[in-house]
Coordinates of C-alpha atoms in Angstrom, one line a residue:
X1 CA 113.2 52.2 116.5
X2 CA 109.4 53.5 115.2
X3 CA 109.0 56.4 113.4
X4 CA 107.2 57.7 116.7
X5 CA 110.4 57.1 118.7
X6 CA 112.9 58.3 115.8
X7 CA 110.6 62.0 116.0
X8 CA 110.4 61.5 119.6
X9 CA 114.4 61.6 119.6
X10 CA 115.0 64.1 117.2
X11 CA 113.2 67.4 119.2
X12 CA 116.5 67.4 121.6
X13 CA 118.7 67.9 118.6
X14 CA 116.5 69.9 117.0
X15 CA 116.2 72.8 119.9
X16 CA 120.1 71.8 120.4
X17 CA 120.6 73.7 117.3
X18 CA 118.4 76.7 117.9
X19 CA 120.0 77.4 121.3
X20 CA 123.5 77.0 119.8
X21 CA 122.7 79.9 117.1
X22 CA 120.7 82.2 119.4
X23 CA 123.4 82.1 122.5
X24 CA 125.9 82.4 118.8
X25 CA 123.6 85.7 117.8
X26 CA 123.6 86.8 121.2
X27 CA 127.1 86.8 121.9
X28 CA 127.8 88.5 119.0
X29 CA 125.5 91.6 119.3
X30 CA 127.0 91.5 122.8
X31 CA 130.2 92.2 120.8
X32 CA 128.6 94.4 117.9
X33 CA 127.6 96.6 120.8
X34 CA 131.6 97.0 122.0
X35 CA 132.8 97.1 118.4
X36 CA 130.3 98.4 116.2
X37 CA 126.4 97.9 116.3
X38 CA 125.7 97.8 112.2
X39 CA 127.6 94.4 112.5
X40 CA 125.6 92.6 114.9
X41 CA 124.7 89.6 112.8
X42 CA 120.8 90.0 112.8
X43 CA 121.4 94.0 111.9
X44 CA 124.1 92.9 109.2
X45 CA 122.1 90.6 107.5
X46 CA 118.9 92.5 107.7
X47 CA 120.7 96.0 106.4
X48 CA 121.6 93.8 103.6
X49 CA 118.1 92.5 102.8
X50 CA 116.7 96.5 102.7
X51 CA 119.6 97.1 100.3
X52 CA 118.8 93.8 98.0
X53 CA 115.1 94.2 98.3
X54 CA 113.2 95.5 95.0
X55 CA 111.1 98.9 95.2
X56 CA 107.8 97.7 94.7
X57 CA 108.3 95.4 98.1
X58 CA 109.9 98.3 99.9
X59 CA 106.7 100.4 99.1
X60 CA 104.5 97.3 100.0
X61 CA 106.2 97.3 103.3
X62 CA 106.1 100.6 104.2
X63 CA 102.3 101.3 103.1
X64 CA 101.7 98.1 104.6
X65 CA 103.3 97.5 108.0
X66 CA 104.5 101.7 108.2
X67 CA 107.1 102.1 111.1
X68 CA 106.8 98.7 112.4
X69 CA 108.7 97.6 108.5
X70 CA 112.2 97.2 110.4
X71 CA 110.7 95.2 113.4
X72 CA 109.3 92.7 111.2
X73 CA 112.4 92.5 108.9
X74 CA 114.5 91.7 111.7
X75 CA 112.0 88.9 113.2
X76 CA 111.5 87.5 109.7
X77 CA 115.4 87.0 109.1
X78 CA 115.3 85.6 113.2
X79 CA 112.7 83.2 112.5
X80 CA 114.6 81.6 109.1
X81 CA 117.9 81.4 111.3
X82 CA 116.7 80.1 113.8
X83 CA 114.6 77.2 111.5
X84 CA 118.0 76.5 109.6
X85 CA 119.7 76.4 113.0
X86 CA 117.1 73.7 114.1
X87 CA 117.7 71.5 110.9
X88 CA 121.3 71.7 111.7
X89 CA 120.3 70.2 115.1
X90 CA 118.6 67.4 113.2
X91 CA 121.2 66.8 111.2
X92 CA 123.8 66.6 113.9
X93 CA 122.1 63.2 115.0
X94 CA 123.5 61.3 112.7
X95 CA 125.8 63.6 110.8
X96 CA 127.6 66.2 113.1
X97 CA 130.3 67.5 110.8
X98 CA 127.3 68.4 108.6
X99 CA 125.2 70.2 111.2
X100 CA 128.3 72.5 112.4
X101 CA 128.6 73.0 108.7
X102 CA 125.3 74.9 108.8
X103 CA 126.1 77.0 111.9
X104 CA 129.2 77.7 110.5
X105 CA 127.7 78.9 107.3
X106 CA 125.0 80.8 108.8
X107 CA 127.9 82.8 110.8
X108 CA 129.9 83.2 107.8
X109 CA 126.9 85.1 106.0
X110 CA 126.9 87.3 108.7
X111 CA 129.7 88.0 109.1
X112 CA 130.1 88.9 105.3
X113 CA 127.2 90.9 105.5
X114 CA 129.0 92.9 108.5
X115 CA 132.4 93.6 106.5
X116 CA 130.1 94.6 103.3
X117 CA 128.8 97.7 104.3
X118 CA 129.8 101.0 103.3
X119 CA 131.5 102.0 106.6
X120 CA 132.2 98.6 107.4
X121 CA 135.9 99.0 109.7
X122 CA 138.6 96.1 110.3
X123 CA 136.6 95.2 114.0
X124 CA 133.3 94.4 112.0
X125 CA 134.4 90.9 111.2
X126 CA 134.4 90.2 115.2
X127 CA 130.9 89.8 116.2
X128 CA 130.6 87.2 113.1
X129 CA 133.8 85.1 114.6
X130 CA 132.3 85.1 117.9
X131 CA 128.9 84.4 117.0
X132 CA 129.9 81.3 115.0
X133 CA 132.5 79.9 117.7
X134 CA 130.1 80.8 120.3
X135 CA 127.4 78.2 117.9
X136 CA 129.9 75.6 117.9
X137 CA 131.1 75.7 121.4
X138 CA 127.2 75.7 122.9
X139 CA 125.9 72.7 119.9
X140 CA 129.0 70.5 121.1
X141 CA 127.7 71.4 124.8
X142 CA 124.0 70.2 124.2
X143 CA 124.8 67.5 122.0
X144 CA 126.8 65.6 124.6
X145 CA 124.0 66.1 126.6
X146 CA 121.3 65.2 124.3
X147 CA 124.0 61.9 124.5
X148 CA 123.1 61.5 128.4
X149 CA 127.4 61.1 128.6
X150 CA 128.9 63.4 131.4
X151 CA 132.7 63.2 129.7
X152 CA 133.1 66.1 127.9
X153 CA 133.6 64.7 124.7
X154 CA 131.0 64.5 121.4
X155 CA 128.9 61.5 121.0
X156 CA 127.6 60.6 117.5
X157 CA 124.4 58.8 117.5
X158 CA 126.4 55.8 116.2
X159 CA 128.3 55.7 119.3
X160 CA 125.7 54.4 121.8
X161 CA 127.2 51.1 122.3
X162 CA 128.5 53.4 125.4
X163 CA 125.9 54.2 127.7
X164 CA 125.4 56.0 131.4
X165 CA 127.0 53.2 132.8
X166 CA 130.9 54.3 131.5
X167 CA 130.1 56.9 134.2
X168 CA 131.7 56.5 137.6
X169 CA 129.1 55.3 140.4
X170 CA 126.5 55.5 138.4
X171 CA 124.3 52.7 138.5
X172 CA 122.0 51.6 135.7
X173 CA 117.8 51.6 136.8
X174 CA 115.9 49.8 134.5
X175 CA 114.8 52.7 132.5
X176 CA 118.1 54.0 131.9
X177 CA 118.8 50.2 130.4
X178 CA 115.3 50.5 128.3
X179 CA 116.9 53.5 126.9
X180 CA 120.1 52.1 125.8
X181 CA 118.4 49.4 124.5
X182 CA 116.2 51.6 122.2
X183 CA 119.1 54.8 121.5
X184 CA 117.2 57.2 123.4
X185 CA 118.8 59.1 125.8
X186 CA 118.5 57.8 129.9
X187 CA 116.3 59.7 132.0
X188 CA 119.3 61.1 133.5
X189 CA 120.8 62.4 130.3
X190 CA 117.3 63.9 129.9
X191 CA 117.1 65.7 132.8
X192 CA 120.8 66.9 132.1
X193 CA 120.0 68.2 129.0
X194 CA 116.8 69.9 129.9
X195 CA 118.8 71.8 132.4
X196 CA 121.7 72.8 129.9
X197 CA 119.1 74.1 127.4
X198 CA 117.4 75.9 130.1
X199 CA 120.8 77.6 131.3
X200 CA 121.5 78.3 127.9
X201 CA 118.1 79.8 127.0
X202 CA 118.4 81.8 130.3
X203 CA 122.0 83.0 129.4
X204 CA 121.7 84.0 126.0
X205 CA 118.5 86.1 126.9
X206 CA 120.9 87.7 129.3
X207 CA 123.6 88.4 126.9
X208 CA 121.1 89.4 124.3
X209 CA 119.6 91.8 126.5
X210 CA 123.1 93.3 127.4
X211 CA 124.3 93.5 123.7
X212 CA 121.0 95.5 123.1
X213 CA 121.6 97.9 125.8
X214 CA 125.4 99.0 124.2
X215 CA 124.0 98.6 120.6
X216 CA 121.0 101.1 121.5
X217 CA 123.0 103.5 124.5
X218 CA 122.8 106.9 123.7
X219 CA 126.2 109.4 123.8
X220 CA 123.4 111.4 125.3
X221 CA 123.2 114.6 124.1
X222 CA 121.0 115.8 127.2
X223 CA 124.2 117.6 128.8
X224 CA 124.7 119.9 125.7
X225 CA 123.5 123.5 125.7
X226 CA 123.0 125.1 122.4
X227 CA 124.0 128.1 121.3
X228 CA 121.5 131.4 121.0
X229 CA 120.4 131.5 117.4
X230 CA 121.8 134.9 116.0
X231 CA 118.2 134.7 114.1
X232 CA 115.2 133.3 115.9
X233 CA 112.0 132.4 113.8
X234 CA 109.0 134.3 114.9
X235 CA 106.9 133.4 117.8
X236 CA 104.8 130.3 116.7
X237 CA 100.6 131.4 116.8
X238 CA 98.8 129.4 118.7
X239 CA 97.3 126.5 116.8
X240 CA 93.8 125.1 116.2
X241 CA 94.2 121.7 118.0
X242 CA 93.3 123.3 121.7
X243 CA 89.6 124.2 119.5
X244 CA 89.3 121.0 117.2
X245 CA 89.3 117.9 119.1
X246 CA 91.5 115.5 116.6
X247 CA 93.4 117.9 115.1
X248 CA 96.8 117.6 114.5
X249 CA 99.2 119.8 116.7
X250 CA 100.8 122.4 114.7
X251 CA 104.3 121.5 116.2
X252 CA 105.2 118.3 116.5
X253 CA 106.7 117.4 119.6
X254 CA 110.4 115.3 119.0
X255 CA 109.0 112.1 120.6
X256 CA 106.2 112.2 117.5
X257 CA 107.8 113.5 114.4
X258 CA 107.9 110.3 112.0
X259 CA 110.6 108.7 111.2
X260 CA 111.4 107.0 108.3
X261 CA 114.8 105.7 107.1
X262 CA 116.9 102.7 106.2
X263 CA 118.7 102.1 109.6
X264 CA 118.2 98.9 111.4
X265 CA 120.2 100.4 114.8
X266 CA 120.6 104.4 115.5
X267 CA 123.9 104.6 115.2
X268 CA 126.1 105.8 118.0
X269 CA 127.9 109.1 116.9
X270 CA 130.4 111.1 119.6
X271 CA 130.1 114.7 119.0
X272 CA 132.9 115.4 120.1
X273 CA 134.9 113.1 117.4
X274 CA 132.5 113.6 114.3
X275 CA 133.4 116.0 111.4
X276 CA 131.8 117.2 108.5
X277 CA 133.6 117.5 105.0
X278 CA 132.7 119.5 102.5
X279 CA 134.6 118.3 99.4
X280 CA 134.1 117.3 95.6
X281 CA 134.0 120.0 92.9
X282 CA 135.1 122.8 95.3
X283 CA 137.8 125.2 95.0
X284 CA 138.8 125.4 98.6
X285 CA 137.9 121.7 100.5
X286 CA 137.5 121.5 104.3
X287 CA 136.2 120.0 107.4
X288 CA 134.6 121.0 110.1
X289 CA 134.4 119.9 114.1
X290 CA 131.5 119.9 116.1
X291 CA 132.4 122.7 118.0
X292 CA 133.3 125.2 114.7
X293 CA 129.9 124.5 113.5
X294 CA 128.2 125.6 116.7
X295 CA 130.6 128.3 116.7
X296 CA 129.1 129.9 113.0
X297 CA 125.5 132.3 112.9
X298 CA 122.8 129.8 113.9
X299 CA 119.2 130.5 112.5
X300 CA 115.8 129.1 113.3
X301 CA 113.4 127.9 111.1
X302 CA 109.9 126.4 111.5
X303 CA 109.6 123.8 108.9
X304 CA 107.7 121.1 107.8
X305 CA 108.9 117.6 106.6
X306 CA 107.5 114.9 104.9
X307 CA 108.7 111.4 103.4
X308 CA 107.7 110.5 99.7
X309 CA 106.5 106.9 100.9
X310 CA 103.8 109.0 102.4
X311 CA 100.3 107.9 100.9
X312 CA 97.5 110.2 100.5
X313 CA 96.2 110.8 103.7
X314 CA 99.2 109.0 105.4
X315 CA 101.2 110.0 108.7
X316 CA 104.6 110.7 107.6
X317 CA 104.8 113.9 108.2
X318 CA 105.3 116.1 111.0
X319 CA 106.3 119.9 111.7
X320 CA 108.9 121.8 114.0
X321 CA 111.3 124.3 114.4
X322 CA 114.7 123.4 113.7
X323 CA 118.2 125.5 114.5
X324 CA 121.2 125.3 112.1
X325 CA 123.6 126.7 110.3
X326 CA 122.3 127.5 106.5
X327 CA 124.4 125.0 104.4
X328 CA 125.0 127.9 101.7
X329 CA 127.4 129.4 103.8
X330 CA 129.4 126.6 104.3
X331 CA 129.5 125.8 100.3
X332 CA 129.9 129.5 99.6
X333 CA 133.2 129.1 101.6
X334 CA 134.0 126.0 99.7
X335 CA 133.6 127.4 96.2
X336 CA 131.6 125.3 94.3
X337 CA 132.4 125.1 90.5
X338 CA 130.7 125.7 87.3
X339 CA 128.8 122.7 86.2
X340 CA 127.8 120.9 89.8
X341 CA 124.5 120.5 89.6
X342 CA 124.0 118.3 93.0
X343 CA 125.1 118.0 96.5
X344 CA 126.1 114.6 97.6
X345 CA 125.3 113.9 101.0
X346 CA 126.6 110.9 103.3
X347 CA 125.4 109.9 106.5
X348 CA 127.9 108.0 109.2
X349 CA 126.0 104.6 108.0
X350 CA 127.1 105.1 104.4
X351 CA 123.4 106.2 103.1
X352 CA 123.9 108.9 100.1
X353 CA 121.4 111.3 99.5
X354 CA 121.3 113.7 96.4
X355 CA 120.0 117.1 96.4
X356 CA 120.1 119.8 93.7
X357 CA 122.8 122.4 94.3
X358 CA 120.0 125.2 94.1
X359 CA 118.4 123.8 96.6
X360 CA 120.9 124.3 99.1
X361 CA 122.3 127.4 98.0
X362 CA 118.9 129.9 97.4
X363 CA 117.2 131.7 99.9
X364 CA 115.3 129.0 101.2
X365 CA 117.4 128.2 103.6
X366 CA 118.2 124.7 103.7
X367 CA 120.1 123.7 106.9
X368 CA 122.9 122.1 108.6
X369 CA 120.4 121.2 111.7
X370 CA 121.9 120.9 115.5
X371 CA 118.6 121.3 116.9
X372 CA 114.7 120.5 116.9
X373 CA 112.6 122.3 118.9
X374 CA 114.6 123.5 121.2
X375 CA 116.5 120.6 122.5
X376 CA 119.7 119.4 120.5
X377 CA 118.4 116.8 117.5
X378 CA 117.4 113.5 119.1
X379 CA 119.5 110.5 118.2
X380 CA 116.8 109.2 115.9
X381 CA 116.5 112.0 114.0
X382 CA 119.8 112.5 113.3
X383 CA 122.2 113.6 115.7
X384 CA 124.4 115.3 116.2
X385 CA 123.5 116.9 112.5
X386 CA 121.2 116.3 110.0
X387 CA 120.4 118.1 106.7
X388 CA 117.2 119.6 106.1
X389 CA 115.8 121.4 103.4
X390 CA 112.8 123.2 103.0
X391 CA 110.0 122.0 100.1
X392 CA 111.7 118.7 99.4
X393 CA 110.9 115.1 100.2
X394 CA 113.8 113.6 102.7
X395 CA 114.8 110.8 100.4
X396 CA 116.7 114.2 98.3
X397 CA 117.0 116.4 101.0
X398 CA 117.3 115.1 104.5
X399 CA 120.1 113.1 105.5
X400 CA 120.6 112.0 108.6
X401 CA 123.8 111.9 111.3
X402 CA 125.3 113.6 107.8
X403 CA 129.2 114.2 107.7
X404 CA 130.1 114.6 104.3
X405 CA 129.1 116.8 101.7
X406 CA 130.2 116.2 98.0
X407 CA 129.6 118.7 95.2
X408 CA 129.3 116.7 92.4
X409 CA 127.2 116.2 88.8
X410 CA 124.0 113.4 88.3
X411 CA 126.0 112.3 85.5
X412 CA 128.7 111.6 87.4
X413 CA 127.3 110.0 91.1
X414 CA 124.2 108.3 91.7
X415 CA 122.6 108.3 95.1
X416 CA 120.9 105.5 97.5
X417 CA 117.5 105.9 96.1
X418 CA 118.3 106.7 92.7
X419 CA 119.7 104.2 91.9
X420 CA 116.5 102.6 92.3
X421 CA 114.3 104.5 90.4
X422 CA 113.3 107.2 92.4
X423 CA 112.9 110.6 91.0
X424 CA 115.9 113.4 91.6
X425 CA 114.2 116.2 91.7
X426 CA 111.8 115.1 94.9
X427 CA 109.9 118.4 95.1
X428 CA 107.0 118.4 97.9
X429 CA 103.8 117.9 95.9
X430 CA 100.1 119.9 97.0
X431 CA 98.3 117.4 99.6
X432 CA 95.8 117.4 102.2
X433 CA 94.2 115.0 104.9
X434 CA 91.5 114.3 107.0
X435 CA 92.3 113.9 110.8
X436 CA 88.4 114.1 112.5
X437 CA 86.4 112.5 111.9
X438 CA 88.3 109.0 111.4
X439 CA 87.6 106.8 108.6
X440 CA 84.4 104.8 109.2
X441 CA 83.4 106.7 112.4
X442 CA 80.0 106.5 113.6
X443 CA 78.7 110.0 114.5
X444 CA 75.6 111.3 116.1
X445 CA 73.3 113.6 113.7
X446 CA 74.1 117.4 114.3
X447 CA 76.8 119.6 114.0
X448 CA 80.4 117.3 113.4
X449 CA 83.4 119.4 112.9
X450 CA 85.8 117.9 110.3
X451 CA 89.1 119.2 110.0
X452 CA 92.6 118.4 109.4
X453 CA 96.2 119.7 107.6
X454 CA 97.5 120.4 104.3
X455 CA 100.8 121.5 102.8
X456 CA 102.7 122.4 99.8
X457 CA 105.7 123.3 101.1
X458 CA 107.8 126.0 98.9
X459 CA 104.5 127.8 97.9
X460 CA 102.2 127.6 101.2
X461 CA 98.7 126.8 101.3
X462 CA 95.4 129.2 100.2
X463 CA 92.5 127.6 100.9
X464 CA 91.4 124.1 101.6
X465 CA 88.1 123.1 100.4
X466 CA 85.3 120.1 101.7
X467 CA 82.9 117.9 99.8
X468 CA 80.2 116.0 101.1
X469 CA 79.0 113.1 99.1
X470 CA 78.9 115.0 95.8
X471 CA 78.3 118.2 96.7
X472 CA 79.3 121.8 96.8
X473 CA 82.6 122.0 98.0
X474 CA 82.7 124.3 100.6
X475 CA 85.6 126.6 102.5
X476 CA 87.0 125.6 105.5
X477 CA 88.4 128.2 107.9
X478 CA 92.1 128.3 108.1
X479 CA 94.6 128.1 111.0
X480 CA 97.5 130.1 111.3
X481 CA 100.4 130.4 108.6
X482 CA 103.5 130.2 109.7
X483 CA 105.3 130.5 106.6
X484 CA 105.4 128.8 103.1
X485 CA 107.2 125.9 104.2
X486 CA 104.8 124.5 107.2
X487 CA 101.7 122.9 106.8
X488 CA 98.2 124.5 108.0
X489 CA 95.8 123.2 109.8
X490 CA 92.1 123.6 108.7
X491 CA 88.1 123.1 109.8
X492 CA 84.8 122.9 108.6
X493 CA 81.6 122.8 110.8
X494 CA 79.1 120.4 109.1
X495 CA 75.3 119.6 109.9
X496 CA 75.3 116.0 109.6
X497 CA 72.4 114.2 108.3
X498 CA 71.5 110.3 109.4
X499 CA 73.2 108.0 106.6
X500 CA 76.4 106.8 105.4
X501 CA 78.2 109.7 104.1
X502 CA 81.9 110.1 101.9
X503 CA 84.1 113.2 103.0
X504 CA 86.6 114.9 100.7
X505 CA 89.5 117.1 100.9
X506 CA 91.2 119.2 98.7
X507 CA 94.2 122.2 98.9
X508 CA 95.1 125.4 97.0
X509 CA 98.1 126.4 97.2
X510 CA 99.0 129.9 97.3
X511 CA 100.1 130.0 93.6
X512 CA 96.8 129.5 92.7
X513 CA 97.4 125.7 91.8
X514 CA 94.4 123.3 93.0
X515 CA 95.3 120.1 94.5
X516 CA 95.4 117.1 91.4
X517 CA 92.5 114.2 91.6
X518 CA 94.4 111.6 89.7
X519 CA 95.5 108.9 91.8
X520 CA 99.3 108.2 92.1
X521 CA 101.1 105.8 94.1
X522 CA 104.5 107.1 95.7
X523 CA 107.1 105.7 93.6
X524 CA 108.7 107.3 92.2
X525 CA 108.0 110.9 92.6
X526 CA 105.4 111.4 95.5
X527 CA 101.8 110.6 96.0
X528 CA 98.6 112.6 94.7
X529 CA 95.3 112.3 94.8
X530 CA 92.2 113.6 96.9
X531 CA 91.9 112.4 100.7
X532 CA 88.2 110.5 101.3
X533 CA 86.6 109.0 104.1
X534 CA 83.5 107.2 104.9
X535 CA 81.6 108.1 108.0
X536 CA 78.1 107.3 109.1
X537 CA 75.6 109.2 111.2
X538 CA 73.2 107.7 113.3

């Protein structure tokens, strides 16, 4: 046989193997989406990646591909499967034990991915069995057909001695006898097998698609009515956004607000069975339903959140109002004891987040959250509860779909991210940014009105201040102020001159603190620096 012919022959084998993993994958996140959606195979492995992956990378990813990081991720570890999956194909031309090898190895790291996670359960080995018998059974399909044989046995490429005419009133054309002659498969067998790959292609889409739909479903949380708050936060003023064309809105509607966290699939939490525990260093340990927590004073609170990977003049950060139960009540009940000096927080996922007992326990009001503006929390923010707390960066102070609560010492527990590197403290720092203009805008000479945000939540915002080029800076008019934890939004009116020009922000925050220059990336503590653009006028 050529080298032309012996490529020629080896494609068939080659997409034999990539159909048998995907309809293998497919099958189980069909199953993942019954059992449990973290150990869909894809998800498993690519939760297990975020975990192994180095800081620096993390950062690149985020600052480089921002909420599209977990989309990529999960094509990425696709893509390799499914190129190890076609050299298992290959190699099950001449040496089939060695190809199912592969799929079966592929299926085993899966599923051992699945049954390491933190909230792994006894059912989270399944979708990793299934996807790997569901490989094998669909490879030995293909490859019999890849054979051009219509028994439903396994042919080996060393068995061709055996052609299309073993099969019962079939009767050999010339072309099917040119292809015995040469090994490759009868135009019949061809057509067989291009049929069978198309089915399979077609089912395992199908399958896919149904495994996404359970693995994504909501336990909607559209039929629940929250309670009245038994404090309501003041009326919101009106903001600037409806004057300043750009502008950021001063609430962030739910579909909007950022979101930034280690998840690969939302998980799926029932309200009606999740529970909180409160528990650690506590006098008096307990847990709470659903239903008790709604039942306990409810406050509202307009705050603003943002996530440390946020670079200067980045988007992750948005505002709202939020209704919860203040989580000092709850660890006033418990009785925390002399010497904790942080909260441990875990999510339903197994993510632990550390926050400094003062944090939750001062008047800031740090809170259990139920809802966001006005509508119970939306699944991928959280629900049914979520922590939040005022004038920190989420990685210590927001946990999402929380349910346990451990009062503990940073001597003696280490959360997700600090054990990384990250910093424990996590306190907001002073920034600002530029909305309007856009970077690298081309305006028309004449009055252009730049404008934008700026926060420092736990102190609130003064004044924010403008520089053109290298100029004066100059005051910008403030928007409303809501309250020392929510950003404000700000203008300036500028007569633009023709020529490229370089605009500057800077905050004050209502200390008296100016907003630092240097230049800081965001690990470990938060970025700093001044927001600039470039903009010319024509």
């Amino acid at each position: 046989m050529t080298d032309q012919s012996q490529r020629a022959s080896r494609w068939p084998y080659a997409v034999s193997g990539l159909l048998a993993a995907a309809a293998g994958a497919a099958a189980g996140h069909l199953v993942a989406g019954l059992v449990s959606p973290e150990a869909s195979p894809v998800l498993a492995v690519g939760s297990t990646v975020i975990d192994a992956t180095p800081t620096p990378v993390k950062e690149w990813a985020v600052s480089t591909m921002g909420t599209a990081d977990k989309p990529v991720l999960i094509g990425s570890v696709t893509v390799v499967t499914l190129l190890l999956a076609a050299v298992a194909g290959v190699l099950s031309r001449t040496r089939p034990t060695v190809g199912r090898l592969v799929l079966v190895g592929l299926a085993a790291l899966a599923t051992a991915a699945a049954v390491s996670r933190p909230t792994a359960g006894q059912l989270d080995v399944l979708p990793g069995l299934v996807t790997g018998l569901v490989g094998l059974l669909v490879l030995g399909v293909l490859l019999r057909l890849v054979a051009g044989r219509s028994r439903a046995r396994e042919v080996s490429p060393l068995d061709r001695t055996e052609t299309v005419r073993d099969v019962p009133g079939h009767v050999e054309s010339p072309t099917d006898h040119n292809a015995r002659a040469t090994g490759e498969p009868s135009p019949t067998g061809r057509r067989a097998f291009l049929f069978g790959a198309g089915a399979t292609a077609a089912g395992t889409v199908a399958v896919g698609a149904l495994g996404q739909r359970l693995t994504t479903g909501a336990l909607a949380p559209s039929t629940l009515t929250l309670p009245t708050p038994t404090t309501t936060a003041p009326p919101l003023p009106a903001g600037l956004e409806g004057r300043v064309r750009g502008l950021t809105p001063f609430r962030t509607a739910n579909r909007d607000f950022y979101r930034i966290d280690t998840a690969l699939v939302i998980p799926r939490v029932d309200a009606d069975s999740w529970e909180l525990t409160i528990d650690g260093e506590v006098d008096s340990p307990f847990t709470l339903t659903y239903a008790e927590l709604l039942d306990l004073p409810l406050i509202e609170k307009d705050i603003t959140l943002c996530c440390v990977s946020n670079e200067v003049g980045g988007g992750y950060i948005s505002a709202a109002t939020f209704l919860g139960v203040p989580v000092r009540t709850l660890l006033s009940r418990a009785g925390i004891r002399s010497g904790v000096d942080q909260i441990l927080s875990t999510s339903v996922e197994g993510m632990t987040i550390s926050t400094p007992v003062e944090a939750l326990t001062d008047d800031r009001d740090a809170l259990l959250a139920v809802g966001m503006n006005g509508e119970p929390l939306p699944r991928r923010h959280g629900y049914p509860v979520r922590l939040v707390t005022p004038g920190l960066y989420g990685f210590v102070g927001s946990t999402k779909w929380v349910e346990r609560l451990t009062a503990t010492t940073y001597a003696a527990a280490e959360a997700y991210w600090t054990e990384r590197g990250w910093a424990t403290d996590g306190r907001v720092l002073t920034q600002s940014r530029i909305d309007t203009p856009r970077g690298l805008s081309r305006l028309t000479a004449g009055p252009v009105v730049i404008g934008g945000v700026a926060w420092a939540q736990g102190r609130g915002i003064r004044k924010v201040e403008v520089r053109v080029d290298e100029g004066e800076w100059q005051e910008a008019t403030m928007g409303p102020d809501a309250n020392i934890n929510y950003w404000r939004q700000w203008y300036l009116e500028w007569d633009a001159t023709p020529g490229p020009h370089q605009l500057t922000v800077r905050a004050t925050d209502a200390t008296g603190a100016v907003q630092t220059e240097k230049r800081a990336e965001p690990f470990p503590r938060g970025a700093t620096g001044w927001h600039s653009i470039p903009v010319t006028i024509e």
